[in-house]
Amino acid sequence: SSSRSISKPASEPEEFPVRIKNVNPRGGALYVPLLNRTVEHGEIVDVTEGEAELLLVQEDNWRATDKAAREVADTIEPDATAAEKGE
């Protein structure tokens, strides 16, 4: 009989959670379509790496709050954030 493994190795999780915080300078809650929910000002939320990458580009609204999120933030190119701000 043959044995087959169809699961990923433990070192490659499908969804690696990272934590980011709503730091909206206006102090209000943000409705985030990507997450399909409202995030209160100051609230820390768990997101996937892909979601963090998309949200952390908005530097005025989001901050990385853990090592995993900071690693994602470090991969965002400065040109990407400038384009978001219209520079």
JSON list of C-alpha atoms in Angstrom, two decimals:
[
{"chain": "A", "resi": 1, "resn": "SER", "atom": "CA", "xyz": [0.00, 0.00, 0.00]},
{"chain": "A", "resi": 2, "resn": "SER", "atom": "CA", "xyz": [1.14, 3.53, -0.66]},
{"chain": "A", "resi": 3, "resn": "SER", "atom": "CA", "xyz": [0.89, 6.36, 1.79]},
{"chain": "A", "resi": 4, "resn": "ARG", "atom": "CA", "xyz": [0.19, 9.89, 0.62]},
{"chain": "A", "resi": 5, "resn": "SER", "atom": "CA", "xyz": [0.23, 13.08, 2.59]},
{"chain": "A", "resi": 6, "resn": "ILE", "atom": "CA", "xyz": [-2.06, 15.82, 1.37]},
{"chain": "A", "resi": 7, "resn": "SER", "atom": "CA", "xyz": [-1.61, 18.18, 4.30]},
{"chain": "A", "resi": 8, "resn": "LYS", "atom": "CA", "xyz": [0.84, 21.05, 4.38]},
{"chain": "A", "resi": 9, "resn": "PRO", "atom": "CA", "xyz": [3.82, 20.89, 6.71]},
{"chain": "A", "resi": 10, "resn": "ALA", "atom": "CA", "xyz": [3.28, 22.62, 10.05]},
{"chain": "A", "resi": 11, "resn": "SER", "atom": "CA", "xyz": [5.89, 25.22, 9.06]},
{"chain": "A", "resi": 12, "resn": "GLU", "atom": "CA", "xyz": [3.58, 26.48, 6.29]},
{"chain": "A", "resi": 13, "resn": "PRO", "atom": "CA", "xyz": [0.28, 27.53, 7.86]},
{"chain": "A", "resi": 14, "resn": "GLU", "atom": "CA", "xyz": [-2.44, 28.49, 5.39]},
{"chain": "A", "resi": 15, "resn": "GLU", "atom": "CA", "xyz": [-3.55, 31.54, 7.35]},
{"chain": "A", "resi": 16, "resn": "PHE", "atom": "CA", "xyz": [-0.93, 33.07, 9.60]},
{"chain": "A", "resi": 17, "resn": "PRO", "atom": "CA", "xyz": [-2.74, 35.55, 11.85]},
{"chain": "A", "resi": 18, "resn": "VAL", "atom": "CA", "xyz": [-1.25, 38.96, 12.42]},
{"chain": "A", "resi": 19, "resn": "ARG", "atom": "CA", "xyz": [-2.55, 41.75, 14.64]},
{"chain": "A", "resi": 20, "resn": "ILE", "atom": "CA", "xyz": [-3.13, 45.31, 13.48]},
{"chain": "A", "resi": 21, "resn": "LYS", "atom": "CA", "xyz": [-4.69, 48.32, 15.20]},
{"chain": "A", "resi": 22, "resn": "ASN", "atom": "CA", "xyz": [-7.10, 51.00, 13.95]},
{"chain": "A", "resi": 23, "resn": "VAL", "atom": "CA", "xyz": [-5.30, 54.32, 14.54]},
{"chain": "A", "resi": 24, "resn": "ASN", "atom": "CA", "xyz": [-7.58, 56.43, 12.34]},
{"chain": "A", "resi": 25, "resn": "PRO", "atom": "CA", "xyz": [-6.49, 60.05, 13.03]},
{"chain": "A", "resi": 26, "resn": "ARG", "atom": "CA", "xyz": [-10.13, 61.18, 13.09]},
{"chain": "A", "resi": 27, "resn": "GLY", "atom": "CA", "xyz": [-10.68, 58.88, 16.05]},
{"chain": "A", "resi": 28, "resn": "GLY", "atom": "CA", "xyz": [-13.61, 57.04, 14.61]},
{"chain": "A", "resi": 29, "resn": "ALA", "atom": "CA", "xyz": [-14.58, 53.51, 13.76]},
{"chain": "A", "resi": 30, "resn": "LEU", "atom": "CA", "xyz": [-13.80, 52.28, 10.25]},
{"chain": "A", "resi": 31, "resn": "TYR", "atom": "CA", "xyz": [-16.01, 50.02, 8.17]},
{"chain": "A", "resi": 32, "resn": "VAL", "atom": "CA", "xyz": [-13.58, 47.69, 6.43]},
{"chain": "A", "resi": 33, "resn": "PRO", "atom": "CA", "xyz": [-15.15, 45.96, 3.41]},
{"chain": "A", "resi": 34, "resn": "LEU", "atom": "CA", "xyz": [-12.16, 43.59, 3.18]},
{"chain": "A", "resi": 35, "resn": "LEU", "atom": "CA", "xyz": [-13.03, 42.27, 6.65]},
{"chain": "A", "resi": 36, "resn": "ASN", "atom": "CA", "xyz": [-16.79, 42.75, 6.23]},
{"chain": "A", "resi": 37, "resn": "ARG", "atom": "CA", "xyz": [-16.98, 44.48, 9.62]},
{"chain": "A", "resi": 38, "resn": "THR", "atom": "CA", "xyz": [-16.53, 47.72, 11.51]},
{"chain": "A", "resi": 39, "resn": "VAL", "atom": "CA", "xyz": [-13.32, 48.15, 13.50]},
{"chain": "A", "resi": 40, "resn": "GLU", "atom": "CA", "xyz": [-13.52, 50.59, 16.41]},
{"chain": "A", "resi": 41, "resn": "HIS", "atom": "CA", "xyz": [-10.83, 53.22, 16.95]},
{"chain": "A", "resi": 42, "resn": "GLY", "atom": "CA", "xyz": [-8.03, 51.67, 19.00]},
{"chain": "A", "resi": 43, "resn": "GLU", "atom": "CA", "xyz": [-9.31, 48.14, 18.38]},
{"chain": "A", "resi": 44, "resn": "ILE", "atom": "CA", "xyz": [-6.77, 45.44, 17.56]},
{"chain": "A", "resi": 45, "resn": "VAL", "atom": "CA", "xyz": [-7.91, 42.87, 15.03]},
{"chain": "A", "resi": 46, "resn": "ASP", "atom": "CA", "xyz": [-6.51, 39.55, 13.85]},
{"chain": "A", "resi": 47, "resn": "VAL", "atom": "CA", "xyz": [-6.08, 39.41, 10.07]},
{"chain": "A", "resi": 48, "resn": "THR", "atom": "CA", "xyz": [-4.26, 37.24, 7.57]},
{"chain": "A", "resi": 49, "resn": "GLU", "atom": "CA", "xyz": [-0.90, 38.29, 6.15]},
{"chain": "A", "resi": 50, "resn": "GLY", "atom": "CA", "xyz": [-2.60, 39.20, 2.86]},
{"chain": "A", "resi": 51, "resn": "GLU", "atom": "CA", "xyz": [-5.20, 41.36, 4.58]},
{"chain": "A", "resi": 52, "resn": "ALA", "atom": "CA", "xyz": [-2.50, 43.03, 6.69]},
{"chain": "A", "resi": 53, "resn": "GLU", "atom": "CA", "xyz": [-0.50, 43.82, 3.57]},
{"chain": "A", "resi": 54, "resn": "LEU", "atom": "CA", "xyz": [-3.51, 45.54, 1.99]},
{"chain": "A", "resi": 55, "resn": "LEU", "atom": "CA", "xyz": [-4.46, 47.47, 5.13]},
{"chain": "A", "resi": 56, "resn": "LEU", "atom": "CA", "xyz": [-1.03, 48.50, 6.41]},
{"chain": "A", "resi": 57, "resn": "VAL", "atom": "CA", "xyz": [-0.44, 50.43, 3.18]},
{"chain": "A", "resi": 58, "resn": "GLN", "atom": "CA", "xyz": [-2.87, 52.91, 4.76]},
{"chain": "A", "resi": 59, "resn": "GLU", "atom": "CA", "xyz": [-0.29, 54.12, 7.29]},
{"chain": "A", "resi": 60, "resn": "ASP", "atom": "CA", "xyz": [-2.56, 56.82, 8.72]},
{"chain": "A", "resi": 61, "resn": "ASN", "atom": "CA", "xyz": [-5.26, 54.28, 9.61]},
{"chain": "A", "resi": 62, "resn": "TRP", "atom": "CA", "xyz": [-3.43, 51.10, 10.65]},
{"chain": "A", "resi": 63, "resn": "ARG", "atom": "CA", "xyz": [-0.44, 50.10, 12.79]},
{"chain": "A", "resi": 64, "resn": "ALA", "atom": "CA", "xyz": [1.27, 46.76, 13.16]},
{"chain": "A", "resi": 65, "resn": "THR", "atom": "CA", "xyz": [0.97, 45.53, 16.76]},
{"chain": "A", "resi": 66, "resn": "ASP", "atom": "CA", "xyz": [2.94, 42.30, 16.77]},
{"chain": "A", "resi": 67, "resn": "LYS", "atom": "CA", "xyz": [6.11, 40.87, 15.25]},
{"chain": "A", "resi": 68, "resn": "ALA", "atom": "CA", "xyz": [4.27, 39.14, 12.41]},
{"chain": "A", "resi": 69, "resn": "ALA", "atom": "CA", "xyz": [2.46, 42.34, 11.44]},
{"chain": "A", "resi": 70, "resn": "ARG", "atom": "CA", "xyz": [5.70, 44.37, 11.60]},
{"chain": "A", "resi": 71, "resn": "GLU", "atom": "CA", "xyz": [7.32, 41.81, 9.28]},
{"chain": "A", "resi": 72, "resn": "VAL", "atom": "CA", "xyz": [4.45, 42.29, 6.82]},
{"chain": "A", "resi": 73, "resn": "ALA", "atom": "CA", "xyz": [4.73, 46.08, 7.13]},
{"chain": "A", "resi": 74, "resn": "ASP", "atom": "CA", "xyz": [8.46, 45.88, 6.42]},
{"chain": "A", "resi": 75, "resn": "THR", "atom": "CA", "xyz": [7.74, 44.21, 3.06]},
{"chain": "A", "resi": 76, "resn": "ILE", "atom": "CA", "xyz": [5.55, 47.09, 1.86]},
{"chain": "A", "resi": 77, "resn": "GLU", "atom": "CA", "xyz": [7.50, 49.26, -0.56]},
{"chain": "A", "resi": 78, "resn": "PRO", "atom": "CA", "xyz": [7.56, 53.03, 0.14]},
{"chain": "A", "resi": 79, "resn": "ASP", "atom": "CA", "xyz": [6.32, 53.65, -3.42]},
{"chain": "A", "resi": 80, "resn": "ALA", "atom": "CA", "xyz": [3.14, 51.69, -2.65]},
{"chain": "A", "resi": 81, "resn": "THR", "atom": "CA", "xyz": [2.31, 53.90, 0.33]},
{"chain": "A", "resi": 82, "resn": "ALA", "atom": "CA", "xyz": [3.10, 57.07, -1.62]},
{"chain": "A", "resi": 83, "resn": "ALA", "atom": "CA", "xyz": [0.76, 55.96, -4.42]},
{"chain": "A", "resi": 84, "resn": "GLU", "atom": "CA", "xyz": [-2.03, 55.44, -1.88]},
{"chain": "A", "resi": 85, "resn": "LYS", "atom": "CA", "xyz": [-1.54, 59.00, -0.62]},
{"chain": "A", "resi": 86, "resn": "GLY", "atom": "CA", "xyz": [-1.53, 60.39, -4.16]},
{"chain": "A", "resi": 87, "resn": "GLU", "atom": "CA", "xyz": [2.12, 61.47, -4.07]}
]
